[in-house]
Amino acid sequence: MYKTLKTLIVSAAMAVTTLSALPQPAVAQDLTKVRVGYIPVGVYAYLWRARDAGYFADAGLEVELVTMAGGGEIIPALQSGSLQFGISDALGVLNARNAGIPATYVSFNFAQTEESPVHAALTFDPEIKGPADLAGKSVATNLSYNTDWTMMRAWLRDAGVDLDTVQFQEIPFPEMIASARSGSVTVVGAVEPFVTLAEADGATVLGHFFTEVKSPAVLSGVVAMTPWIEENEELTVAFVEAIDKAIDDFNSDPQIARDTIAANTKIPAAVVQAMQLGVWDTNVDPNEMQFWVDAASAEGMLGAETDLEDLVWTPAN
């Protein structure tokens, strides 16, 4: 019922590599230009929606979406000033703060639940039946020391796996299916739409390594540098209001999210309709970050107490 693996992988890769070629809405000359670093996957589709629906333009903003690998690449770009906003998972922000970098969420907005998980551990190896079989095997996440890596380790630890025997690797999401299919890695921690693409080609889902550890798991959002926010508060308010409108659209009708993903990628229509979307929320309690503080501490990444309220920005008025 689905395309061949070769066609699906090409389609998935095009979803990442051809976005810059997609038509962009016309903008007025007096709009304020901002650059936003992101990963072009469904989790961050609210950025596409805010642009395509004209919410950014209505807010006086011309937004350039810049494809990047994740928070580990985006936060240094924010610090250098080459980006004004960027997405990051929770550990990207916590690790930055621990290093003295004033990364702050302007919108901490995305979660996944047992009913709508967007991450899964996948394999094409028929001998691997569950996480307990991964002792001595290789496991890949998109980056190390981020939420994916931390949750994968927690999931394996809960299954009784000695983590010292596991060979952890970094593989970008678009390359994971091919790597797992070739056997160069035993298991990959993939995200939608690659989870659905892999299942269509015969991959086995061993488990949902985020939501089997914690559900709901609030894990990511949009970040900026605190000094920049303080100097550009009106612009920040306008930006957040625009993405909040997009998130409200998705929550009022999830088909809007699917249509947005379809319009901005080359993902096959059947995959867009079948993939899990996760959950967006415009008013997440900063205390949800405590889970990640504890998880990071368990991995030896954080050594100091963290002011959770300070991690999520709120306007002065």
PDB file of C-alpha atoms in Angstrom:
ATOM      1  CA  MET A   1       0.000   0.000   0.000  1.00  0.00           C
ATOM      2  CA  TYR A   2       3.009   2.285   0.277  1.00  0.00           C
ATOM      3  CA  LYS A   3       5.830   3.154  -2.074  1.00  0.00           C
ATOM      4  CA  THR A   4       9.062   1.197  -2.174  1.00  0.00           C
ATOM      5  CA  LEU A   5      11.778   1.912   0.382  1.00  0.00           C
ATOM      6  CA  LYS A   6      13.885   3.754  -2.186  1.00  0.00           C
ATOM      7  CA  THR A   7      11.030   6.045  -3.133  1.00  0.00           C
ATOM      8  CA  LEU A   8      10.043   6.637   0.491  1.00  0.00           C
ATOM      9  CA  ILE A   9      13.579   7.506   1.542  1.00  0.00           C
ATOM     10  CA  VAL A  10      13.938   9.900  -1.378  1.00  0.00           C
ATOM     11  CA  SER A  11      10.618  11.469  -0.413  1.00  0.00           C
ATOM     12  CA  ALA A  12      11.692  11.836   3.208  1.00  0.00           C
ATOM     13  CA  ALA A  13      15.030  13.334   2.231  1.00  0.00           C
ATOM     14  CA  MET A  14      13.291  15.794  -0.071  1.00  0.00           C
ATOM     15  CA  ALA A  15      11.166  16.870   2.876  1.00  0.00           C
ATOM     16  CA  VAL A  16      14.351  18.146   4.486  1.00  0.00           C
ATOM     17  CA  THR A  17      16.370  19.320   1.512  1.00  0.00           C
ATOM     18  CA  THR A  18      13.830  21.009  -0.765  1.00  0.00           C
ATOM     19  CA  LEU A  19      12.044  23.287   1.662  1.00  0.00           C
ATOM     20  CA  SER A  20      14.008  26.325   0.551  1.00  0.00           C
ATOM     21  CA  ALA A  21      12.598  25.850  -2.935  1.00  0.00           C
ATOM     22  CA  LEU A  22       8.999  26.022  -1.816  1.00  0.00           C
ATOM     23  CA  PRO A  23       7.119  29.233  -2.618  1.00  0.00           C
ATOM     24  CA  GLN A  24       7.294  31.903   0.047  1.00  0.00           C
ATOM     25  CA  PRO A  25       4.551  34.458   0.702  1.00  0.00           C
ATOM     26  CA  ALA A  26       5.151  38.015  -0.457  1.00  0.00           C
ATOM     27  CA  VAL A  27       6.116  40.405   2.333  1.00  0.00           C
ATOM     28  CA  ALA A  28       6.007  44.145   2.658  1.00  0.00           C
ATOM     29  CA  GLN A  29       9.256  46.123   2.624  1.00  0.00           C
ATOM     30  CA  ASP A  30       8.798  47.470   6.154  1.00  0.00           C
ATOM     31  CA  LEU A  31       8.633  44.092   7.893  1.00  0.00           C
ATOM     32  CA  THR A  32      11.276  43.344  10.516  1.00  0.00           C
ATOM     33  CA  LYS A  33      13.444  40.446   9.412  1.00  0.00           C
ATOM     34  CA  VAL A  34      14.259  37.666  11.860  1.00  0.00           C
ATOM     35  CA  ARG A  35      15.992  34.332  11.336  1.00  0.00           C
ATOM     36  CA  VAL A  36      14.707  31.208  13.082  1.00  0.00           C
ATOM     37  CA  GLY A  37      16.638  27.946  13.308  1.00  0.00           C
ATOM     38  CA  TYR A  38      14.548  24.779  13.220  1.00  0.00           C
ATOM     39  CA  ILE A  39      14.335  21.118  12.208  1.00  0.00           C
ATOM     40  CA  PRO A  40      11.890  20.667   9.294  1.00  0.00           C
ATOM     41  CA  VAL A  41       9.714  17.975  10.885  1.00  0.00           C
ATOM     42  CA  GLY A  42       6.079  17.917  11.966  1.00  0.00           C
ATOM     43  CA  VAL A  43       6.884  18.840  15.574  1.00  0.00           C
ATOM     44  CA  TYR A  44       7.737  22.375  14.447  1.00  0.00           C
ATOM     45  CA  ALA A  45       5.027  22.734  11.790  1.00  0.00           C
ATOM     46  CA  TYR A  46       3.562  25.691  13.692  1.00  0.00           C
ATOM     47  CA  LEU A  47       6.395  27.786  12.239  1.00  0.00           C
ATOM     48  CA  TRP A  48       5.237  26.911   8.722  1.00  0.00           C
ATOM     49  CA  ARG A  49       1.642  27.638   9.668  1.00  0.00           C
ATOM     50  CA  ALA A  50       2.473  31.034  11.185  1.00  0.00           C
ATOM     51  CA  ARG A  51       4.314  31.959   7.999  1.00  0.00           C
ATOM     52  CA  ASP A  52       1.877  30.489   5.476  1.00  0.00           C
ATOM     53  CA  ALA A  53      -1.252  31.835   7.182  1.00  0.00           C
ATOM     54  CA  GLY A  54       0.261  35.332   7.287  1.00  0.00           C
ATOM     55  CA  TYR A  55       0.469  35.497  11.079  1.00  0.00           C
ATOM     56  CA  PHE A  56       4.124  36.532  11.019  1.00  0.00           C
ATOM     57  CA  ALA A  57       3.458  39.184   8.371  1.00  0.00           C
ATOM     58  CA  ASP A  58       0.450  40.457  10.331  1.00  0.00           C
ATOM     59  CA  ALA A  59       2.792  40.833  13.316  1.00  0.00           C
ATOM     60  CA  GLY A  60       5.182  42.926  11.225  1.00  0.00           C
ATOM     61  CA  LEU A  61       7.733  40.152  10.817  1.00  0.00           C
ATOM     62  CA  GLU A  62       9.509  38.632   7.843  1.00  0.00           C
ATOM     63  CA  VAL A  63      10.688  35.265   9.128  1.00  0.00           C
ATOM     64  CA  GLU A  64      13.430  33.241   7.478  1.00  0.00           C
ATOM     65  CA  LEU A  65      13.317  29.603   8.586  1.00  0.00           C
ATOM     66  CA  VAL A  66      16.818  28.131   8.639  1.00  0.00           C
ATOM     67  CA  THR A  67      17.193  24.342   8.576  1.00  0.00           C
ATOM     68  CA  MET A  68      19.597  23.102  11.267  1.00  0.00           C
ATOM     69  CA  ALA A  69      20.386  19.849  13.098  1.00  0.00           C
ATOM     70  CA  GLY A  70      18.980  20.738  16.505  1.00  0.00           C
ATOM     71  CA  GLY A  71      19.477  22.762  19.664  1.00  0.00           C
ATOM     72  CA  GLY A  72      23.171  21.866  19.869  1.00  0.00           C
ATOM     73  CA  GLU A  73      23.720  23.795  16.638  1.00  0.00           C
ATOM     74  CA  ILE A  74      20.991  26.387  17.079  1.00  0.00           C
ATOM     75  CA  ILE A  75      21.906  27.722  20.518  1.00  0.00           C
ATOM     76  CA  PRO A  76      25.479  28.715  19.490  1.00  0.00           C
ATOM     77  CA  ALA A  77      23.953  30.466  16.459  1.00  0.00           C
ATOM     78  CA  LEU A  78      21.605  32.358  18.770  1.00  0.00           C
ATOM     79  CA  GLN A  79      24.531  33.290  20.975  1.00  0.00           C
ATOM     80  CA  SER A  80      26.490  34.601  17.984  1.00  0.00           C
ATOM     81  CA  GLY A  81      23.536  36.648  16.753  1.00  0.00           C
ATOM     82  CA  SER A  82      23.161  34.852  13.413  1.00  0.00           C
ATOM     83  CA  LEU A  83      19.709  33.713  14.581  1.00  0.00           C
ATOM     84  CA  GLN A  84      17.148  35.601  16.647  1.00  0.00           C
ATOM     85  CA  PHE A  85      14.980  32.602  17.550  1.00  0.00           C
ATOM     86  CA  GLY A  86      15.432  28.862  17.312  1.00  0.00           C
ATOM     87  CA  ILE A  87      13.936  25.612  18.432  1.00  0.00           C
ATOM     88  CA  SER A  88      15.542  23.556  21.174  1.00  0.00           C
ATOM     89  CA  ASP A  89      14.712  20.618  23.332  1.00  0.00           C
ATOM     90  CA  ALA A  90      14.748  21.038  27.092  1.00  0.00           C
ATOM     91  CA  LEU A  91      18.251  19.696  27.579  1.00  0.00           C
ATOM     92  CA  GLY A  92      19.616  22.109  24.997  1.00  0.00           C
ATOM     93  CA  VAL A  93      18.411  24.953  27.185  1.00  0.00           C
ATOM     94  CA  LEU A  94      19.515  23.328  30.456  1.00  0.00           C
ATOM     95  CA  ASN A  95      22.976  22.523  29.103  1.00  0.00           C
ATOM     96  CA  ALA A  96      23.308  26.078  27.790  1.00  0.00           C
ATOM     97  CA  ARG A  97      22.371  27.552  31.143  1.00  0.00           C
ATOM     98  CA  ASN A  98      24.789  25.219  32.883  1.00  0.00           C
ATOM     99  CA  ALA A  99      27.507  26.625  30.592  1.00  0.00           C
ATOM    100  CA  GLY A 100      26.548  30.223  31.383  1.00  0.00           C
ATOM    101  CA  ILE A 101      24.687  30.829  28.112  1.00  0.00           C
ATOM    102  CA  PRO A 102      21.426  32.760  28.755  1.00  0.00           C
ATOM    103  CA  ALA A 103      19.125  30.646  26.567  1.00  0.00           C
ATOM    104  CA  THR A 104      15.465  31.154  27.480  1.00  0.00           C
ATOM    105  CA  TYR A 105      12.251  29.686  26.136  1.00  0.00           C
ATOM    106  CA  VAL A 106       9.882  32.235  24.674  1.00  0.00           C
ATOM    107  CA  SER A 107       7.471  29.368  23.990  1.00  0.00           C
ATOM    108  CA  PHE A 108       7.802  25.965  25.690  1.00  0.00           C
ATOM    109  CA  ASN A 109       5.071  24.294  23.714  1.00  0.00           C
ATOM    110  CA  PHE A 110       5.443  20.714  22.481  1.00  0.00           C
ATOM    111  CA  ALA A 111       4.744  17.394  24.197  1.00  0.00           C
ATOM    112  CA  GLN A 112       3.992  13.813  23.311  1.00  0.00           C
ATOM    113  CA  THR A 113       1.750  11.365  25.121  1.00  0.00           C
ATOM    114  CA  GLU A 114       1.030   7.644  25.142  1.00  0.00           C
ATOM    115  CA  GLU A 115      -1.897   8.395  22.832  1.00  0.00           C
ATOM    116  CA  SER A 116       0.194  10.482  20.438  1.00  0.00           C
ATOM    117  CA  PRO A 117       3.898   9.520  20.559  1.00  0.00           C
ATOM    118  CA  VAL A 118       6.135  11.006  17.880  1.00  0.00           C
ATOM    119  CA  HIS A 119       9.352   9.169  18.789  1.00  0.00           C
ATOM    120  CA  ALA A 120       9.918   5.422  18.485  1.00  0.00           C
ATOM    121  CA  ALA A 121      12.790   2.954  18.691  1.00  0.00           C
ATOM    122  CA  LEU A 122      12.960   1.122  15.344  1.00  0.00           C
ATOM    123  CA  THR A 123      14.854  -1.877  14.015  1.00  0.00           C
ATOM    124  CA  PHE A 124      14.982  -4.093  10.936  1.00  0.00           C
ATOM    125  CA  ASP A 125      16.819  -6.854  12.851  1.00  0.00           C
ATOM    126  CA  PRO A 126      14.386  -9.769  13.406  1.00  0.00           C
ATOM    127  CA  GLU A 127      16.411 -11.020  16.379  1.00  0.00           C
ATOM    128  CA  ILE A 128      15.713  -7.839  18.358  1.00  0.00           C
ATOM    129  CA  LYS A 129      12.375  -8.239  20.120  1.00  0.00           C
ATOM    130  CA  GLY A 130      12.596  -5.531  22.765  1.00  0.00           C
ATOM    131  CA  PRO A 131      14.911  -3.123  24.599  1.00  0.00           C
ATOM    132  CA  ALA A 132      16.346  -5.914  26.756  1.00  0.00           C
ATOM    133  CA  ASP A 133      17.921  -7.396  23.589  1.00  0.00           C
ATOM    134  CA  LEU A 134      20.063  -4.304  23.021  1.00  0.00           C
ATOM    135  CA  ALA A 135      22.897  -5.114  25.400  1.00  0.00           C
ATOM    136  CA  GLY A 136      26.066  -5.087  23.311  1.00  0.00           C
ATOM    137  CA  LYS A 137      24.252  -3.558  20.330  1.00  0.00           C
ATOM    138  CA  SER A 138      24.413  -0.168  18.624  1.00  0.00           C
ATOM    139  CA  VAL A 139      21.745   2.486  19.152  1.00  0.00           C
ATOM    140  CA  ALA A 140      21.448   5.837  17.400  1.00  0.00           C
ATOM    141  CA  THR A 141      19.802   9.122  18.314  1.00  0.00           C
ATOM    142  CA  ASN A 142      20.001  12.355  16.325  1.00  0.00           C
ATOM    143  CA  LEU A 143      22.404  13.976  18.806  1.00  0.00           C
ATOM    144  CA  SER A 144      24.100  13.130  22.093  1.00  0.00           C
ATOM    145  CA  TYR A 145      23.246  14.709  25.447  1.00  0.00           C
ATOM    146  CA  ASN A 146      19.843  15.907  24.228  1.00  0.00           C
ATOM    147  CA  THR A 147      16.347  14.751  25.171  1.00  0.00           C
ATOM    148  CA  ASP A 148      16.394  11.896  22.641  1.00  0.00           C
ATOM    149  CA  TRP A 149      19.696  10.528  23.928  1.00  0.00           C
ATOM    150  CA  THR A 150      18.644  10.934  27.558  1.00  0.00           C
ATOM    151  CA  MET A 151      15.257   9.270  27.063  1.00  0.00           C
ATOM    152  CA  MET A 152      16.775   6.409  25.076  1.00  0.00           C
ATOM    153  CA  ARG A 153      19.200   5.756  27.924  1.00  0.00           C
ATOM    154  CA  ALA A 154      16.404   5.946  30.505  1.00  0.00           C
ATOM    155  CA  TRP A 155      14.274   3.545  28.439  1.00  0.00           C
ATOM    156  CA  LEU A 156      17.133   1.057  28.144  1.00  0.00           C
ATOM    157  CA  ARG A 157      18.018   1.424  31.818  1.00  0.00           C
ATOM    158  CA  ASP A 158      14.389   0.709  32.787  1.00  0.00           C
ATOM    159  CA  ALA A 159      14.642  -2.493  30.729  1.00  0.00           C
ATOM    160  CA  GLY A 160      17.668  -3.598  32.737  1.00  0.00           C
ATOM    161  CA  VAL A 161      20.238  -2.963  29.998  1.00  0.00           C
ATOM    162  CA  ASP A 162      23.807  -2.224  31.082  1.00  0.00           C
ATOM    163  CA  LEU A 163      24.411   1.071  29.280  1.00  0.00           C
ATOM    164  CA  ASP A 164      28.157   0.539  29.292  1.00  0.00           C
ATOM    165  CA  THR A 165      27.634  -2.273  26.774  1.00  0.00           C
ATOM    166  CA  VAL A 166      25.608  -0.145  24.333  1.00  0.00           C
ATOM    167  CA  GLN A 167      27.358   1.631  21.459  1.00  0.00           C
ATOM    168  CA  PHE A 168      25.616   4.998  21.097  1.00  0.00           C
ATOM    169  CA  GLN A 169      25.819   6.796  17.755  1.00  0.00           C
ATOM    170  CA  GLU A 170      24.634  10.089  16.267  1.00  0.00           C
ATOM    171  CA  ILE A 171      22.653   9.860  13.015  1.00  0.00           C
ATOM    172  CA  PRO A 172      20.497  12.692  11.596  1.00  0.00           C
ATOM    173  CA  PHE A 173      16.805  11.804  11.434  1.00  0.00           C
ATOM    174  CA  PRO A 174      16.602  11.679   7.604  1.00  0.00           C
ATOM    175  CA  GLU A 175      19.441   9.131   7.482  1.00  0.00           C
ATOM    176  CA  MET A 176      18.164   6.805  10.193  1.00  0.00           C
ATOM    177  CA  ILE A 177      15.990   4.467   8.120  1.00  0.00           C
ATOM    178  CA  ALA A 178      18.763   3.706   5.643  1.00  0.00           C
ATOM    179  CA  SER A 179      21.260   3.181   8.474  1.00  0.00           C
ATOM    180  CA  ALA A 180      18.967   0.750  10.284  1.00  0.00           C
ATOM    181  CA  ARG A 181      18.063  -1.046   7.048  1.00  0.00           C
ATOM    182  CA  SER A 182      21.749  -1.522   6.135  1.00  0.00           C
ATOM    183  CA  GLY A 183      22.579  -2.854   9.584  1.00  0.00           C
ATOM    184  CA  SER A 184      25.164  -0.177  10.314  1.00  0.00           C
ATOM    185  CA  VAL A 185      23.186   0.460  13.493  1.00  0.00           C
ATOM    186  CA  THR A 186      20.849  -1.950  15.261  1.00  0.00           C
ATOM    187  CA  VAL A 187      18.220   0.472  16.554  1.00  0.00           C
ATOM    188  CA  VAL A 188      17.411   4.088  15.788  1.00  0.00           C
ATOM    189  CA  GLY A 189      15.443   6.561  17.864  1.00  0.00           C
ATOM    190  CA  ALA A 190      13.394   8.085  15.062  1.00  0.00           C
ATOM    191  CA  VAL A 191      10.812  10.866  14.992  1.00  0.00           C
ATOM    192  CA  GLU A 192       7.762  11.342  12.791  1.00  0.00           C
ATOM    193  CA  PRO A 193       7.347  11.168   9.828  1.00  0.00           C
ATOM    194  CA  PHE A 194      10.302   8.767   9.698  1.00  0.00           C
ATOM    195  CA  VAL A 195       8.614   6.415  12.192  1.00  0.00           C
ATOM    196  CA  THR A 196       5.643   5.932   9.884  1.00  0.00           C
ATOM    197  CA  LEU A 197       7.887   5.689   6.812  1.00  0.00           C
ATOM    198  CA  ALA A 198       9.957   2.952   8.450  1.00  0.00           C
ATOM    199  CA  GLU A 199       6.910   1.000   9.627  1.00  0.00           C
ATOM    200  CA  ALA A 200       5.547   1.075   6.071  1.00  0.00           C
ATOM    201  CA  ASP A 201       8.766  -0.545   4.905  1.00  0.00           C
ATOM    202  CA  GLY A 202       8.694  -3.313   7.481  1.00  0.00           C
ATOM    203  CA  ALA A 203      10.589  -1.885  10.453  1.00  0.00           C
ATOM    204  CA  THR A 204       9.628  -3.126  13.898  1.00  0.00           C
ATOM    205  CA  VAL A 205       8.681  -0.581  16.548  1.00  0.00           C
ATOM    206  CA  LEU A 206      10.327  -1.821  19.729  1.00  0.00           C
ATOM    207  CA  GLY A 207       8.711   0.884  21.824  1.00  0.00           C
ATOM    208  CA  HIS A 208       8.073   4.579  22.260  1.00  0.00           C
ATOM    209  CA  PHE A 209      11.102   5.512  24.283  1.00  0.00           C
ATOM    210  CA  PHE A 210       9.823   8.925  25.373  1.00  0.00           C
ATOM    211  CA  THR A 211       6.293   8.163  26.501  1.00  0.00           C
ATOM    212  CA  GLU A 212       7.132   4.776  28.017  1.00  0.00           C
ATOM    213  CA  VAL A 213       9.421   6.662  30.396  1.00  0.00           C
ATOM    214  CA  LYS A 214       7.097   9.647  30.986  1.00  0.00           C
ATOM    215  CA  SER A 215       3.727  10.695  29.594  1.00  0.00           C
ATOM    216  CA  PRO A 216       3.084  13.443  28.848  1.00  0.00           C
ATOM    217  CA  ALA A 217       6.665  14.421  28.087  1.00  0.00           C
ATOM    218  CA  VAL A 218       6.956  18.157  27.401  1.00  0.00           C
ATOM    219  CA  LEU A 219      10.226  18.513  25.606  1.00  0.00           C
ATOM    220  CA  SER A 220      10.727  21.456  23.257  1.00  0.00           C
ATOM    221  CA  GLY A 221       9.847  24.919  22.034  1.00  0.00           C
ATOM    222  CA  VAL A 222      11.312  28.172  20.747  1.00  0.00           C
ATOM    223  CA  VAL A 223      14.339  29.803  22.385  1.00  0.00           C
ATOM    224  CA  ALA A 224      16.123  33.159  22.290  1.00  0.00           C
ATOM    225  CA  MET A 225      18.952  34.774  24.250  1.00  0.00           C
ATOM    226  CA  THR A 226      17.734  36.651  27.343  1.00  0.00           C
ATOM    227  CA  PRO A 227      19.624  39.919  26.611  1.00  0.00           C
ATOM    228  CA  TRP A 228      18.199  39.955  23.077  1.00  0.00           C
ATOM    229  CA  ILE A 229      14.676  39.349  24.392  1.00  0.00           C
ATOM    230  CA  GLU A 230      15.021  42.228  26.852  1.00  0.00           C
ATOM    231  CA  GLU A 231      16.144  44.560  24.052  1.00  0.00           C
ATOM    232  CA  ASN A 232      13.401  43.377  21.677  1.00  0.00           C
ATOM    233  CA  GLU A 233      10.438  42.658  23.909  1.00  0.00           C
ATOM    234  CA  GLU A 234       7.739  43.992  21.573  1.00  0.00           C
ATOM    235  CA  LEU A 235       9.130  41.977  18.685  1.00  0.00           C
ATOM    236  CA  THR A 236       9.292  38.868  20.896  1.00  0.00           C
ATOM    237  CA  VAL A 237       5.680  39.329  21.975  1.00  0.00           C
ATOM    238  CA  ALA A 238       4.621  39.666  18.344  1.00  0.00           C
ATOM    239  CA  PHE A 239       6.553  36.536  17.348  1.00  0.00           C
ATOM    240  CA  VAL A 240       5.081  34.438  20.161  1.00  0.00           C
ATOM    241  CA  GLU A 241       1.553  35.658  19.455  1.00  0.00           C
ATOM    242  CA  ALA A 242       1.964  34.576  15.822  1.00  0.00           C
ATOM    243  CA  ILE A 243       3.062  31.041  16.684  1.00  0.00           C
ATOM    244  CA  ASP A 244       0.354  30.831  19.368  1.00  0.00           C
ATOM    245  CA  LYS A 245      -2.220  31.512  16.645  1.00  0.00           C
ATOM    246  CA  ALA A 246      -0.756  28.682  14.607  1.00  0.00           C
ATOM    247  CA  ILE A 247      -0.840  26.313  17.585  1.00  0.00           C
ATOM    248  CA  ASP A 248      -4.451  27.310  18.292  1.00  0.00           C
ATOM    249  CA  ASP A 249      -5.250  26.412  14.675  1.00  0.00           C
ATOM    250  CA  PHE A 250      -3.697  22.973  15.102  1.00  0.00           C
ATOM    251  CA  ASN A 251      -5.556  22.344  18.335  1.00  0.00           C
ATOM    252  CA  SER A 252      -8.886  23.445  16.881  1.00  0.00           C
ATOM    253  CA  ASP A 253      -8.454  21.159  13.859  1.00  0.00           C
ATOM    254  CA  PRO A 254      -5.535  18.682  13.634  1.00  0.00           C
ATOM    255  CA  GLN A 255      -6.147  18.395   9.900  1.00  0.00           C
ATOM    256  CA  ILE A 256      -4.737  21.917   9.592  1.00  0.00           C
ATOM    257  CA  ALA A 257      -1.480  20.570  11.009  1.00  0.00           C
ATOM    258  CA  ARG A 258      -1.482  17.691   8.535  1.00  0.00           C
ATOM    259  CA  ASP A 259      -2.270  20.009   5.628  1.00  0.00           C
ATOM    260  CA  THR A 260       0.543  22.326   6.721  1.00  0.00           C
ATOM    261  CA  ILE A 261       3.037  19.457   6.828  1.00  0.00           C
ATOM    262  CA  ALA A 262       1.869  18.225   3.424  1.00  0.00           C
ATOM    263  CA  ALA A 263       2.181  21.692   1.900  1.00  0.00           C
ATOM    264  CA  ASN A 264       5.739  22.206   3.153  1.00  0.00           C
ATOM    265  CA  THR A 265       7.296  18.799   2.522  1.00  0.00           C
ATOM    266  CA  LYS A 266       7.337  16.052  -0.073  1.00  0.00           C
ATOM    267  CA  ILE A 267       6.195  13.426   2.426  1.00  0.00           C
ATOM    268  CA  PRO A 268       3.728  10.996   0.803  1.00  0.00           C
ATOM    269  CA  ALA A 269       0.106  11.918   1.527  1.00  0.00           C
ATOM    270  CA  ALA A 270      -0.666   8.550   3.125  1.00  0.00           C
ATOM    271  CA  VAL A 271       2.219   9.023   5.559  1.00  0.00           C
ATOM    272  CA  VAL A 272       1.104  12.540   6.487  1.00  0.00           C
ATOM    273  CA  GLN A 273      -2.363  11.224   7.292  1.00  0.00           C
ATOM    274  CA  ALA A 274      -1.068   8.249   9.294  1.00  0.00           C
ATOM    275  CA  MET A 275       1.748   9.863  11.292  1.00  0.00           C
ATOM    276  CA  GLN A 276       1.401  10.867  14.936  1.00  0.00           C
ATOM    277  CA  LEU A 277       1.367  14.600  15.579  1.00  0.00           C
ATOM    278  CA  GLY A 278       2.032  14.944  19.294  1.00  0.00           C
ATOM    279  CA  VAL A 279       0.483  17.707  21.402  1.00  0.00           C
ATOM    280  CA  TRP A 280       0.988  21.491  21.328  1.00  0.00           C
ATOM    281  CA  ASP A 281       0.170  23.805  24.234  1.00  0.00           C
ATOM    282  CA  THR A 282       0.619  27.572  24.484  1.00  0.00           C
ATOM    283  CA  ASN A 283       0.608  27.634  28.289  1.00  0.00           C
ATOM    284  CA  VAL A 284       2.956  24.966  29.655  1.00  0.00           C
ATOM    285  CA  ASP A 285       3.905  25.146  33.334  1.00  0.00           C
ATOM    286  CA  PRO A 286       7.688  25.791  33.631  1.00  0.00           C
ATOM    287  CA  ASN A 287       7.757  23.182  36.406  1.00  0.00           C
ATOM    288  CA  GLU A 288       7.449  20.543  33.681  1.00  0.00           C
ATOM    289  CA  MET A 289      11.161  21.216  33.194  1.00  0.00           C
ATOM    290  CA  GLN A 290      11.928  19.552  36.535  1.00  0.00           C
ATOM    291  CA  PHE A 291      11.754  16.134  34.898  1.00  0.00           C
ATOM    292  CA  TRP A 292      14.579  17.131  32.555  1.00  0.00           C
ATOM    293  CA  VAL A 293      16.645  18.623  35.376  1.00  0.00           C
ATOM    294  CA  ASP A 294      16.392  15.289  37.203  1.00  0.00           C
ATOM    295  CA  ALA A 295      17.100  13.297  34.034  1.00  0.00           C
ATOM    296  CA  ALA A 296      20.144  15.413  33.218  1.00  0.00           C
ATOM    297  CA  SER A 297      21.410  15.111  36.786  1.00  0.00           C
ATOM    298  CA  ALA A 298      21.083  11.324  36.549  1.00  0.00           C
ATOM    299  CA  GLU A 299      23.369  11.428  33.504  1.00  0.00           C
ATOM    300  CA  GLY A 300      25.873  13.714  35.261  1.00  0.00           C
ATOM    301  CA  MET A 301      25.159  16.650  32.961  1.00  0.00           C
ATOM    302  CA  LEU A 302      23.947  19.127  35.573  1.00  0.00           C
ATOM    303  CA  GLY A 303      25.545  19.891  38.865  1.00  0.00           C
ATOM    304  CA  ALA A 304      23.694  22.974  40.078  1.00  0.00           C
ATOM    305  CA  GLU A 305      20.115  23.731  41.006  1.00  0.00           C
ATOM    306  CA  THR A 306      18.095  25.432  38.295  1.00  0.00           C
ATOM    307  CA  ASP A 307      15.492  28.186  38.622  1.00  0.00           C
ATOM    308  CA  LEU A 308      12.691  26.676  36.538  1.00  0.00           C
ATOM    309  CA  GLU A 309      10.632  29.862  36.356  1.00  0.00           C
ATOM    310  CA  ASP A 310      13.628  31.655  34.867  1.00  0.00           C
ATOM    311  CA  LEU A 311      13.851  29.183  31.971  1.00  0.00           C
ATOM    312  CA  VAL A 312      10.577  30.311  30.373  1.00  0.00           C
ATOM    313  CA  TRP A 313      10.178  34.004  29.535  1.00  0.00           C
ATOM    314  CA  THR A 314       7.024  35.958  30.294  1.00  0.00           C
ATOM    315  CA  PRO A 315       6.364  39.522  29.105  1.00  0.00           C
ATOM    316  CA  ALA A 316       6.852  42.306  31.649  1.00  0.00           C
ATOM    317  CA  ASN A 317       3.266  43.505  31.191  1.00  0.00           C
TER     318      ASN A 317
END
